[in-house]
Coordinates of C-alpha atoms in Angstrom, one line a residue:
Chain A
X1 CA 122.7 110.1 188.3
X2 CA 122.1 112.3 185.1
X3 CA 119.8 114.2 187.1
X4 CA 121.5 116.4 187.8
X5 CA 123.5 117.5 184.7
X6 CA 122.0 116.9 181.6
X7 CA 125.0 115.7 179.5
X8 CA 124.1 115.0 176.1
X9 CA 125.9 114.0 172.9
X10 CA 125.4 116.0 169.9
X11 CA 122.8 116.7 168.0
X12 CA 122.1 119.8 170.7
X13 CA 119.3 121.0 167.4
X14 CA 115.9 121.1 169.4
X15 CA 112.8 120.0 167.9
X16 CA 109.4 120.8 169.3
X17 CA 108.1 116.9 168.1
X18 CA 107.9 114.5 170.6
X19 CA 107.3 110.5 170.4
X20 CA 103.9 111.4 172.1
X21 CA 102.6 113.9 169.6
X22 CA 103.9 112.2 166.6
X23 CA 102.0 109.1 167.6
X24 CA 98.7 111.0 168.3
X25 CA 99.2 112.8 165.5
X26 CA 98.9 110.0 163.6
X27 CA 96.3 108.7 165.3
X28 CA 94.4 112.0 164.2
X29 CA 95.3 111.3 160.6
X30 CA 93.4 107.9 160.8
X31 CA 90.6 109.2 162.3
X32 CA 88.6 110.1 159.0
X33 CA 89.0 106.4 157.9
X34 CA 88.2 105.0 161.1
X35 CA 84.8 107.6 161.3
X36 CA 84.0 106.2 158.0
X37 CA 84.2 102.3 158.6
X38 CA 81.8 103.4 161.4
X39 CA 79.5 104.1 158.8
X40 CA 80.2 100.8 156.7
X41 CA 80.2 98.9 159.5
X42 CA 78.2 100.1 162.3
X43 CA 78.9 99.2 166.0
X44 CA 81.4 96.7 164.8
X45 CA 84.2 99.1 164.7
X46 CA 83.9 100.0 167.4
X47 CA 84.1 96.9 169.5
X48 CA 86.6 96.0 167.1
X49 CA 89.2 99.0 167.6
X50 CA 88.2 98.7 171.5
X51 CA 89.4 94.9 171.7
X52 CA 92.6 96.3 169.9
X53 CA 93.5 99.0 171.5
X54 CA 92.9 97.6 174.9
X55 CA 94.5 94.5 174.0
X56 CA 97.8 96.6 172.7
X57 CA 97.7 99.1 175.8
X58 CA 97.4 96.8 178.6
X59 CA 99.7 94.8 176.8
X60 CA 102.4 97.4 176.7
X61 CA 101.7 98.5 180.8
X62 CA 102.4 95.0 181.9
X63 CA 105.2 94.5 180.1
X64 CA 106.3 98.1 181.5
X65 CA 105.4 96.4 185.0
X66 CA 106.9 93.2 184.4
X67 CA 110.4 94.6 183.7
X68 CA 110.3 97.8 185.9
X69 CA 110.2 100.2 183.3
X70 CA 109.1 103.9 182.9
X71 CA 105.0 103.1 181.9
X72 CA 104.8 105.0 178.8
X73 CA 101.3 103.8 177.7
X74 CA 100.2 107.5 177.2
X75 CA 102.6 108.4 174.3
X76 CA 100.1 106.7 172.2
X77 CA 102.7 104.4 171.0
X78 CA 100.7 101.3 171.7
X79 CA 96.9 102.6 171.0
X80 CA 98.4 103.2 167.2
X81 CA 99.4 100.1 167.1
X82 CA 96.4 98.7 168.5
X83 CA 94.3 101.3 166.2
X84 CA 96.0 99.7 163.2
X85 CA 95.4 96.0 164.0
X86 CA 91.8 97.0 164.2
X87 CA 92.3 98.5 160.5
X88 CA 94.0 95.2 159.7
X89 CA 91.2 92.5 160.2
X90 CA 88.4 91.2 158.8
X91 CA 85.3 93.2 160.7
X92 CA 83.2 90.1 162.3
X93 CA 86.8 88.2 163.9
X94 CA 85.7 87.2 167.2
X95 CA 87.0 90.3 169.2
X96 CA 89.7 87.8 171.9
X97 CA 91.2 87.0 168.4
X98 CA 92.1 90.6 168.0
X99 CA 93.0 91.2 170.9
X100 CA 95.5 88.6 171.2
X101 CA 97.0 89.7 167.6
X102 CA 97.5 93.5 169.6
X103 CA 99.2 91.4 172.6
X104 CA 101.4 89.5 170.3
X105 CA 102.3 92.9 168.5
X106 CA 103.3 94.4 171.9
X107 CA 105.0 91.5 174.2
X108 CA 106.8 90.0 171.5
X109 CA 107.3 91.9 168.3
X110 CA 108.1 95.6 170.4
X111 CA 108.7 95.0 174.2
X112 CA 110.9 91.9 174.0
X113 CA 113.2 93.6 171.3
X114 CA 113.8 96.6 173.7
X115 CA 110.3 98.4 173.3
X116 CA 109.4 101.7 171.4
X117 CA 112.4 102.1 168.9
X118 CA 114.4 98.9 169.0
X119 CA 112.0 96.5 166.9
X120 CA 113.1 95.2 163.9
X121 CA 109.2 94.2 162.7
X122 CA 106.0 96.8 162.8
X123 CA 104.3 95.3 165.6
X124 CA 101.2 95.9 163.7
X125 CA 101.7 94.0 160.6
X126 CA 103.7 91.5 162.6
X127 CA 100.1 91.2 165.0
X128 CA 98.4 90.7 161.6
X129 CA 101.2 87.7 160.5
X130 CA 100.6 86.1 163.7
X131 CA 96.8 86.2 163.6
X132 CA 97.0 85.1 159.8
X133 CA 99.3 82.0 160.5
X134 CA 97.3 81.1 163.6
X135 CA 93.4 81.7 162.2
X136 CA 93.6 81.5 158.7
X137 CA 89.9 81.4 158.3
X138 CA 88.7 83.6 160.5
X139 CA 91.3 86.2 159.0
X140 CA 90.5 85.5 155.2
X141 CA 86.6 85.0 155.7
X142 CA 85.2 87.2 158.4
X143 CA 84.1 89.7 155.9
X144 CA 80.8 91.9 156.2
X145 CA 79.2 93.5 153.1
X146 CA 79.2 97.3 154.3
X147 CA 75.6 99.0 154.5
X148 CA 74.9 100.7 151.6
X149 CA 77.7 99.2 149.8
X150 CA 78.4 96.2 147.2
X151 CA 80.4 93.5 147.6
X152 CA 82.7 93.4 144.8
X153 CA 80.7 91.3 142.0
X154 CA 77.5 91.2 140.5
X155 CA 75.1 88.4 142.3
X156 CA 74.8 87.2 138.5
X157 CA 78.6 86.9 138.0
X158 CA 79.3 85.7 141.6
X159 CA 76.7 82.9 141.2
X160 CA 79.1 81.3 137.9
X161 CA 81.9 80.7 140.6
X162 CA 79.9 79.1 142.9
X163 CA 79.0 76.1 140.6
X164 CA 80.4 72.6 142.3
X165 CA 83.2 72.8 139.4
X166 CA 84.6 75.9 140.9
X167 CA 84.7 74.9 144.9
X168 CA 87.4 72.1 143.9
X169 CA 90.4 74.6 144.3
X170 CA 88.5 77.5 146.1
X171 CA 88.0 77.2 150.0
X172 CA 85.1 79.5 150.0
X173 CA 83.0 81.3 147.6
X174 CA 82.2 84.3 149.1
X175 CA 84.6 86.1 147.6
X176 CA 83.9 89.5 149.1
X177 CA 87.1 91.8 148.8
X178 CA 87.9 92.0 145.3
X179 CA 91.3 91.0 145.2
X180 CA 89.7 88.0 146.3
X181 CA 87.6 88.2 143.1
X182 CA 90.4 89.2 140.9
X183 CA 92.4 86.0 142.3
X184 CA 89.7 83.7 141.7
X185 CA 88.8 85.2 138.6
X186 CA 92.2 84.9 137.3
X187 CA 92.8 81.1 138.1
X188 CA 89.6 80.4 136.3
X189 CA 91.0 82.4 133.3
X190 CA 93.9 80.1 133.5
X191 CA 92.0 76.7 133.8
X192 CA 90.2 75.4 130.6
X193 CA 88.0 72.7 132.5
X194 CA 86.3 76.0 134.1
X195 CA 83.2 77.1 132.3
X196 CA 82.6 80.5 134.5
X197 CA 82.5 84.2 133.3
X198 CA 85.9 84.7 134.3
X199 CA 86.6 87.4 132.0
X200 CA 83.8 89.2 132.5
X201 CA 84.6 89.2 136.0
X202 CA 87.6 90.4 135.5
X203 CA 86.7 93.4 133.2
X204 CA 83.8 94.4 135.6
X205 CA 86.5 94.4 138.7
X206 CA 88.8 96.9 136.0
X207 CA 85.7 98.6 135.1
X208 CA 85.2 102.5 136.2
X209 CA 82.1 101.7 138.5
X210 CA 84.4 99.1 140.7
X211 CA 86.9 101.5 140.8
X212 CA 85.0 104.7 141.7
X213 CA 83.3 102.1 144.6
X214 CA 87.1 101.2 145.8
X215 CA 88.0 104.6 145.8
X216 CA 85.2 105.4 147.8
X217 CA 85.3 102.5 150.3
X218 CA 82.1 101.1 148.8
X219 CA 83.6 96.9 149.1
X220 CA 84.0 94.6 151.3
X221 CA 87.3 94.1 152.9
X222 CA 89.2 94.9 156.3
X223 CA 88.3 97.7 158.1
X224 CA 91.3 99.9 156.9
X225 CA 91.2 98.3 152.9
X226 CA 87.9 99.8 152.5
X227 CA 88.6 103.6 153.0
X228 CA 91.3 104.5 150.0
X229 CA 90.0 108.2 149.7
X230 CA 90.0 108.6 153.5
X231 CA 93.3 106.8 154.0
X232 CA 94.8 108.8 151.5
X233 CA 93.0 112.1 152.8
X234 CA 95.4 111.7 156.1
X235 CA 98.4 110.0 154.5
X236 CA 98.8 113.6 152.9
X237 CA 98.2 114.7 155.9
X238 CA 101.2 113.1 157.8
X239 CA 103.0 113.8 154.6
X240 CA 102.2 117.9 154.9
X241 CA 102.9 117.6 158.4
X242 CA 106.2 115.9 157.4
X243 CA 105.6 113.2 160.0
X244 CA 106.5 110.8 157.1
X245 CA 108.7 110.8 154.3
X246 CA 107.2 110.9 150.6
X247 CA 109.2 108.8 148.9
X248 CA 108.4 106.3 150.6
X249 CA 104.5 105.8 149.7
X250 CA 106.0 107.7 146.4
X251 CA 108.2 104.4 145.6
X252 CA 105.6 102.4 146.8
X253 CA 102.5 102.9 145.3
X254 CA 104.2 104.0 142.1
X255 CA 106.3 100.8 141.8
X256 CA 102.8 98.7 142.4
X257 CA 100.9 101.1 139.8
X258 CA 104.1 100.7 137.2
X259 CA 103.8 96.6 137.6
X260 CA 100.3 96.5 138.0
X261 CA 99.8 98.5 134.3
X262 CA 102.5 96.5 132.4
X263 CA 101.9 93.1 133.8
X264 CA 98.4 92.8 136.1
X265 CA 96.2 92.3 132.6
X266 CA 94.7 89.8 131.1
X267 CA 95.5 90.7 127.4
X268 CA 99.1 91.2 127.5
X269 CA 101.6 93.7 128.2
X270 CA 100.2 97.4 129.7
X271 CA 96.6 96.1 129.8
X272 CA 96.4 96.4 133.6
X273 CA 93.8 98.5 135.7
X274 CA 96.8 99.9 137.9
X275 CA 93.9 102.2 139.9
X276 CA 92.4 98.9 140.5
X277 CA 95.3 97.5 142.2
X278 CA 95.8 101.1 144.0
X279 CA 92.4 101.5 145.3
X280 CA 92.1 98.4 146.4
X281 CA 93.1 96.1 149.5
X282 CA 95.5 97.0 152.0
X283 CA 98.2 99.5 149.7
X284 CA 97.1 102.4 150.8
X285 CA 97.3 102.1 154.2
X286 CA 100.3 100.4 154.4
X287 CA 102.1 102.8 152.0
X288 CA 101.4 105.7 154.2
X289 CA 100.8 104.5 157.8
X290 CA 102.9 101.6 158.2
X291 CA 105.8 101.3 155.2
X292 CA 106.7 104.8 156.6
X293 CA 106.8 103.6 160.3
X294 CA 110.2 105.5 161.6
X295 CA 111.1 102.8 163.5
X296 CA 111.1 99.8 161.0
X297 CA 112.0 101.5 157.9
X298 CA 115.6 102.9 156.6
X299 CA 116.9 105.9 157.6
X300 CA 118.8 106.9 154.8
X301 CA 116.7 108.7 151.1
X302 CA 118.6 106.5 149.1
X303 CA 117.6 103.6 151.3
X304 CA 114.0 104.8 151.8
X305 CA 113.8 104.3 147.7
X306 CA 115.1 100.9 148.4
X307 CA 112.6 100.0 150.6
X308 CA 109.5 101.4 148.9
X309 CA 110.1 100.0 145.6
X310 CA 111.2 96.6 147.3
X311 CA 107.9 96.6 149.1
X312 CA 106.0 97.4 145.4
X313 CA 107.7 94.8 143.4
X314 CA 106.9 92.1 146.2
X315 CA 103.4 93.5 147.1
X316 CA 102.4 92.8 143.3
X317 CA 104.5 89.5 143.1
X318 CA 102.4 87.7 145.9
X319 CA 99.0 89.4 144.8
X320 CA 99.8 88.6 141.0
X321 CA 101.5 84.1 142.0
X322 CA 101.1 84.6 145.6
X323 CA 98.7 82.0 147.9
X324 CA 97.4 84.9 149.5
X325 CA 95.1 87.8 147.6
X326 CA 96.4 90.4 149.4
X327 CA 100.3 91.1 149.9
X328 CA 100.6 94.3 151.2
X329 CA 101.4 93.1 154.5
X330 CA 103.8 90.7 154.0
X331 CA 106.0 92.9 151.5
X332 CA 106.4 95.5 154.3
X333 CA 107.4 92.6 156.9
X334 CA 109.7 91.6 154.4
X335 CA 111.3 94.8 153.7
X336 CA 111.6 95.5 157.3
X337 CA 113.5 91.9 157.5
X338 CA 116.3 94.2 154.9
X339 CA 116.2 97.4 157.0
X340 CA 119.3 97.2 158.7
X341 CA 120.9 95.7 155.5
X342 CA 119.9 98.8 153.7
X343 CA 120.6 101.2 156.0
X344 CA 124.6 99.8 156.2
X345 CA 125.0 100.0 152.6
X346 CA 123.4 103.5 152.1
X347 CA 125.6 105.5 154.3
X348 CA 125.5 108.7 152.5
X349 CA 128.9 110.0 152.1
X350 CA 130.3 112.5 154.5
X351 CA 130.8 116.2 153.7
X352 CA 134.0 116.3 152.5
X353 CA 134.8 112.5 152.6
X354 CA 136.8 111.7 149.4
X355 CA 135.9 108.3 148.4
X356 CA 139.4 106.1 148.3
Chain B
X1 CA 114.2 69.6 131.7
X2 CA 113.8 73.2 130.2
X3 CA 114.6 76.8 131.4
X4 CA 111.4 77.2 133.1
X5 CA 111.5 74.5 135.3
X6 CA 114.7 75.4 136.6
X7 CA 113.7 78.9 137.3
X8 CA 110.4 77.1 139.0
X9 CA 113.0 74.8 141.2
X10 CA 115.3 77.9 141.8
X11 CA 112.4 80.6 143.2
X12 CA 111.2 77.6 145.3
X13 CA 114.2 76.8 147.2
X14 CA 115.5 80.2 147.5
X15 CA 112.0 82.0 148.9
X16 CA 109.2 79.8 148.9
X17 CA 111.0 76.9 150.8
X18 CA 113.9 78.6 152.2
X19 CA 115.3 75.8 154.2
X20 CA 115.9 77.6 156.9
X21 CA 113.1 80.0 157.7
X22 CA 109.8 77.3 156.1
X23 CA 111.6 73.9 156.3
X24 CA 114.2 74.8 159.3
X25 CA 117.1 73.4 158.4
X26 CA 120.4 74.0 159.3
X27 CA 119.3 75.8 162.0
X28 CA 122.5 75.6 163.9
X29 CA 124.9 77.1 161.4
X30 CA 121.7 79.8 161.0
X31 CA 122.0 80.6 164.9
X32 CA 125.6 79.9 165.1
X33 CA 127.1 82.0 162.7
X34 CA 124.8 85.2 162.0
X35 CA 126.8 87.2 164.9
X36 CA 128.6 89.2 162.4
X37 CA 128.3 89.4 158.8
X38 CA 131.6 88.9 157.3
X39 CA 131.2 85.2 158.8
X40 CA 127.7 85.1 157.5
X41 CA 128.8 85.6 154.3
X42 CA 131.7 83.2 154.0
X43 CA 129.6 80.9 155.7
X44 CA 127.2 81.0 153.3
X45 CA 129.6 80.9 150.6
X46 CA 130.9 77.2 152.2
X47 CA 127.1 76.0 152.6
X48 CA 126.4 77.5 148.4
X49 CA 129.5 75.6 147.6
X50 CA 129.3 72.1 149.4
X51 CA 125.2 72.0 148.4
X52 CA 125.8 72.3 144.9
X53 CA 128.8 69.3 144.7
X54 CA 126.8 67.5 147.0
X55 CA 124.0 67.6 145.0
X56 CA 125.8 66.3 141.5
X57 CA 127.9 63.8 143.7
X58 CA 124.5 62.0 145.7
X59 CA 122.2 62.5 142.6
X60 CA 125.0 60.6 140.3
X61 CA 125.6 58.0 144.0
X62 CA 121.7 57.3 143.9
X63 CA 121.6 56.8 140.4
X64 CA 123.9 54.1 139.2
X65 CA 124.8 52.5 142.9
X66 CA 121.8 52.5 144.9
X67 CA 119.1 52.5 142.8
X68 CA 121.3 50.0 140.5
X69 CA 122.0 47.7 143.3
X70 CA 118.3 47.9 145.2
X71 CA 119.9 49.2 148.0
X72 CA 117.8 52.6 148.5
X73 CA 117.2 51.9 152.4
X74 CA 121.1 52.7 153.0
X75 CA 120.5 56.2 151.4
X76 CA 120.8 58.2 154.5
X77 CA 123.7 56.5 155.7
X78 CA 125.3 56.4 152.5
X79 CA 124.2 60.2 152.2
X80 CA 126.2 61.0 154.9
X81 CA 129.9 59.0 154.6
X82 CA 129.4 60.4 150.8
X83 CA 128.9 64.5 152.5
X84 CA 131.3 64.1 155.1
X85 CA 134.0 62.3 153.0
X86 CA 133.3 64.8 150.0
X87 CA 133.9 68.0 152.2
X88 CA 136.9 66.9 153.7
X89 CA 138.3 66.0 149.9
X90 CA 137.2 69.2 148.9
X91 CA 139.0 70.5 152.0
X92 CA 142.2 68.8 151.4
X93 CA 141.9 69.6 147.6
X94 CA 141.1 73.8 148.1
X95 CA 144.4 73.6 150.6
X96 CA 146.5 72.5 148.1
X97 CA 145.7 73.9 144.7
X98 CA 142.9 77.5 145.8
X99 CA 144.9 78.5 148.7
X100 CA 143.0 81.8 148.5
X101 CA 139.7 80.3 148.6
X102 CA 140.4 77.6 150.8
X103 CA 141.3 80.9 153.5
X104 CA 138.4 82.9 152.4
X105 CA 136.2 79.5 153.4
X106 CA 138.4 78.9 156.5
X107 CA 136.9 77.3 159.8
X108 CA 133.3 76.8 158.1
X109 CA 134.4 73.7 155.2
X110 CA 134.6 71.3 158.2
X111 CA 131.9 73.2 160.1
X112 CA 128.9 72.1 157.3
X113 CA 129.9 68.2 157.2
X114 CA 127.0 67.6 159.7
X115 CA 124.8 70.4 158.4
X116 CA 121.6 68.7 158.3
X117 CA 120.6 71.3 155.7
X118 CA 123.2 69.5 153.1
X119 CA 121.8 66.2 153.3
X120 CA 117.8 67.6 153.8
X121 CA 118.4 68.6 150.0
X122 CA 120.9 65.9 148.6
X123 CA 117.4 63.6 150.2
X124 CA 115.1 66.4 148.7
X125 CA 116.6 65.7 145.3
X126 CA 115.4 62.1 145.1
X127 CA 112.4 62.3 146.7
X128 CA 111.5 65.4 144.1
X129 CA 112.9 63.0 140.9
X130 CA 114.7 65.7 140.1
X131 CA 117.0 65.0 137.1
X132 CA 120.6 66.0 137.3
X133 CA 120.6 69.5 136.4
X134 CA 117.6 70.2 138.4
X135 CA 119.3 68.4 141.5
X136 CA 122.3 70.7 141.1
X137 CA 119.9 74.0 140.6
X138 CA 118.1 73.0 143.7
X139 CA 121.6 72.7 145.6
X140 CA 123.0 75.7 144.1
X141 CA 119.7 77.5 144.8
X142 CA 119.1 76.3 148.6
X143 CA 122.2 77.2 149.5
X144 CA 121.4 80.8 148.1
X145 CA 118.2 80.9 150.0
X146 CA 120.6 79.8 153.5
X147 CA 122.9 82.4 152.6
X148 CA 120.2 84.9 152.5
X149 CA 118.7 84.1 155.5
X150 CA 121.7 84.1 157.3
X151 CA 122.4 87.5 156.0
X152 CA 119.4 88.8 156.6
X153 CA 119.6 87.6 160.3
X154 CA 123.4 88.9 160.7
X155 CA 122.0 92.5 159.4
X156 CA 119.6 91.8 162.1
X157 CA 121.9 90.9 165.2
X158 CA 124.2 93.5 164.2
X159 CA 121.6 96.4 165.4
X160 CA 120.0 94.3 167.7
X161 CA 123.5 94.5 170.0
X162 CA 122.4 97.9 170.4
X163 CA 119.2 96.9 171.4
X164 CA 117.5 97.7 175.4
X165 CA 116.2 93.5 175.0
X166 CA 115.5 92.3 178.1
X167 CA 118.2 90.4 180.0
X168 CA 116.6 87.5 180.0
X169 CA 116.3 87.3 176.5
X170 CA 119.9 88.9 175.2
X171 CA 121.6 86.8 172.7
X172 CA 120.0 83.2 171.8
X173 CA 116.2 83.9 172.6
X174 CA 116.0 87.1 171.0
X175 CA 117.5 85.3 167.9
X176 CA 114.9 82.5 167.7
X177 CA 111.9 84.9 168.2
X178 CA 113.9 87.2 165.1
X179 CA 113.6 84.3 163.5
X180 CA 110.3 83.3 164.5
X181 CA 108.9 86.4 163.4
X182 CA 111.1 86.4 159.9
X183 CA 109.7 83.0 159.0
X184 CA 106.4 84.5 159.9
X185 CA 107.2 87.0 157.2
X186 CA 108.3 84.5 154.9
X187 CA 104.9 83.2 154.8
X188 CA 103.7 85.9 152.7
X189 CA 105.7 83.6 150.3
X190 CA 103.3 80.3 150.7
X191 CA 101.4 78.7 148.3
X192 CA 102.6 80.5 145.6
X193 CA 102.4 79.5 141.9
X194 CA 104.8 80.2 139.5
X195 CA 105.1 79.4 135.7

């Protein structure tokens, strides 16, 4: 067997990385977000992550069982992607929910595909599809108003939208994250037979208070929506330690702060709040911790561009038309649905290759 | 029927009900012929093709036979001889007088006569009251929308040849659970409202 001689194909060019540190590396980088939804949300977290992680690692050693492969649950592969499950659901979901998002994200999304390296889909965000097309309630309503913090509209404005007029086209009227707000706010704006503050709403969403309150994880939301400044704290982090490429968050959040500006207002063109749209909901952790995921995005700069902008430009189209509030999800599934499309038509030109 | 509208019926069909991955249709052709994507891609430009005459031919059928006659309850059937007898005309036609398409097309003409996909939106026409320019927009774009999810999945399969899958799963199950998890991502699309 290759025991004995190690016979390797080129590149011979060591690296001291491994799968192992990378992964807990990254783990380390969510660890000021995760510290701080402890303080938003008390014990909940932590049963939360727990039912997560566990539900991703034992996952991924059965699976390892099951088909006689090398058990490589301590490289951390599959406690990230538990880790971030945990960041992507509402914080009172009933914790076998969770856990039976991370086991979908493992068996079937990573393991059946060939395991760490072959999937086509983030197993997180994939875990997070599955969970959304098979609770939809429990994934769009289980929110918790942090201690200490505000849910995202003034009781007096909230209580406009929860006249019997409003509940014909709104399941529920909690509306606790603010893109939830802005949604609601917006098809009231749009609908004459409504008599509700709707612009007012909207303006206090765009106003500097709400933002400074989303930047500072002050809202309601998912575990990992409500931490921008912390999530961004260890995106640059993985970006300074070069575990991830820039341009992708680059692309993305610039190509969602671009659209936002020009077309996310409500009195024409480049009357948008784009640090609104930044601050809030699931962007910043998907445009640092998952659209950059080695695995499911392109390998190529030139493709990388591609793919962040293409996750922008669909990220604002299905929070702007889409059914759901939040699209940040969905854009990077869909991207990762174009990877291998991308990377074949961005092979970058050889050195020395003269194009015929 | 104004620009808008048409844009509305076009987005629709293409992503927010892409007949394959939210109304699965046409699955066979979707599984059958995403091995590679040269295939994909003239396979797609058959279905793009035989949708959009299908469309004009069934919508103007409908119109001044069945409808004319009261004799809506042979629709499918007629659907059908009307598909199948089109395509082979077609066929026959291209042969003759667009050699060169007729070989780009090659093997997949015939293949799409039973493609349930072609008669899900000939069906989808009527049933919408779409007028005749709308009919042919949602033809043109549904068959857009197939050719892109077969695209999407050939990209796909292409890597996943390279892939460790387990041996149980290699080849047909891997593919439905690709496209399980693409139409989960597809969702992102739903309920959307546009115009």
């Amino acid at each position: 067997m290759a025991e004995k001689f190690l016979i390797k194909t080129s590149p011979h060019i060591k690296n001291n990385l491994s799968v192992a540190k990378v992964m807990w590396l990254v783990v380390v980088a969510l660890l000021p977000a995760y510290i701080h939804t402890f303080f938003l949300f008390g014990y909940r977290t932590v049963w939360v992550s727990l039912a997560a992680v566990a539900g991703a690692v034992v996952s991924e050693a059965l699976m390892q069982l099951l088909m006689k492969k090398k058990i490589t649950v301590y490289d951390g592969s599959a406690f990230l992607t538990g880790l971030l499950i945990a960041f992507n659901v509402p914080p009172s979901i009933a914790l076998w929910k969770v856990a039976l998002g991370s086991a979908f994200a493992i068996i079937v999304a990573k393991q059946l595909f060939g395991g760490l390296g072959y999937n086509i889909f983030n197993p997180a965000l994939a875990g997070r599809a599955f969970l959304m097309a098979s609770y939809p309630v429990a994934m769009t309503s289980g929110w918790k108003a942090p201690a200490g913090g505000f849910l995202s509209l003034d009781p007096a404005l909230t209580q406009g939208f929860s006249g019997p007029a409003v509940t014909k086209f709104l399941d529920s009227v909690t509306s606790a994250t603010p893109l939830n707000a802005l949604k609601t706010a917006r098809a009231a704006l749009n609908d004459p037979e409504l008599d509700v503050p709707a612009r007012e709403a909207v303006e206090q969403l765009f106003s500097a208070d709400s933002i400074v309150h989303s930047f500072f994880g002050r809202i309601g939301g998912c575990l990992g929506e409500t931490t921008a400044l912390f999530l961004l704290a260890g995106g640059l982090f993985l970006l300074i330690m070069k575990l991830a490429d820039w341009r992708v968050p680059a692309g993305y959040l610039g190509t969602v702060a671009l659209l936002t500006w020009a077309f996310g207002g409500i009195d024409g063109i480049f009357t948008g709040n784009p640090l609104f749209h930044l601050f809030t909901g699931g962007l910043m952790l998907g445009a640092f911790f998952m659209a950059t995921d080695m695995v499911t995005s392109p390998l190529t700069r030139k493709g990388k561009w591609i793919f962040a902008v293409g996750c922008g430009v669909l990220t604002f189209t299905i929070r702007m038309w889409g059914g759901y509030p939040e699209g940040v999800s969905y854009s990077i599934l869909l991207m990762n649905i174009f990877v291998p499309l991308i990377d074949r038509y961005t092979v970058p030109v050889s050195f020395g290759e003269v194009k015929a | 029927m104004n620009i808008g509208s048409l844009f509305i019926i076009a987005v629709s069909a293409i992503f927010i009900n892409n007949f394959v991955l939210m109304k699965f249709l046409g699955i066979c052709p979707f599984m059958g012929v995403s091995k590679k994507l040269d295939s994909a891609l003239g396979m797609g430009g058959a279905v793009i093709f035989v949708m959009t005459i299908a469309s004009a031919v069934t919508w103007l059928v409908q119109r001044y036979v069945l409808d004319k006659h009261g004799l809506d309850y042979l629709q499918t059937i007629v659907f059908i001889v009307v598909i199948a007898s089109l395509v082979q005309f077609i066929e026959m036609f291209l042969q003759k007088s667009i050699p060169d398409l007729y070989k780009a097309l090659g093997i997949f003409l015939p293949l799409i006569t039973t493609n349930c996909a072609i008669l899900g939106v000939t069906i989808m026409n009527i049933t919408e009251k779409y007028s005749f320019i709308g009919a042919v927009v949602n033809g043109l774009s549904a068959g857009i929308g197939f050719t892109l999810a077969l695209i999407m999945m050939a990209g796909i399969r292409e890597k996943l040849d390279l892939a460790d899958v387990p041996s149980a799963f290699k080849g047909v199950p891997i593919t439905f659970i690709t496209a399980s998890l693409m139409s989960l991502a597809f969702m992102g699309f739903s309920g959307m409202k546009i115009g």
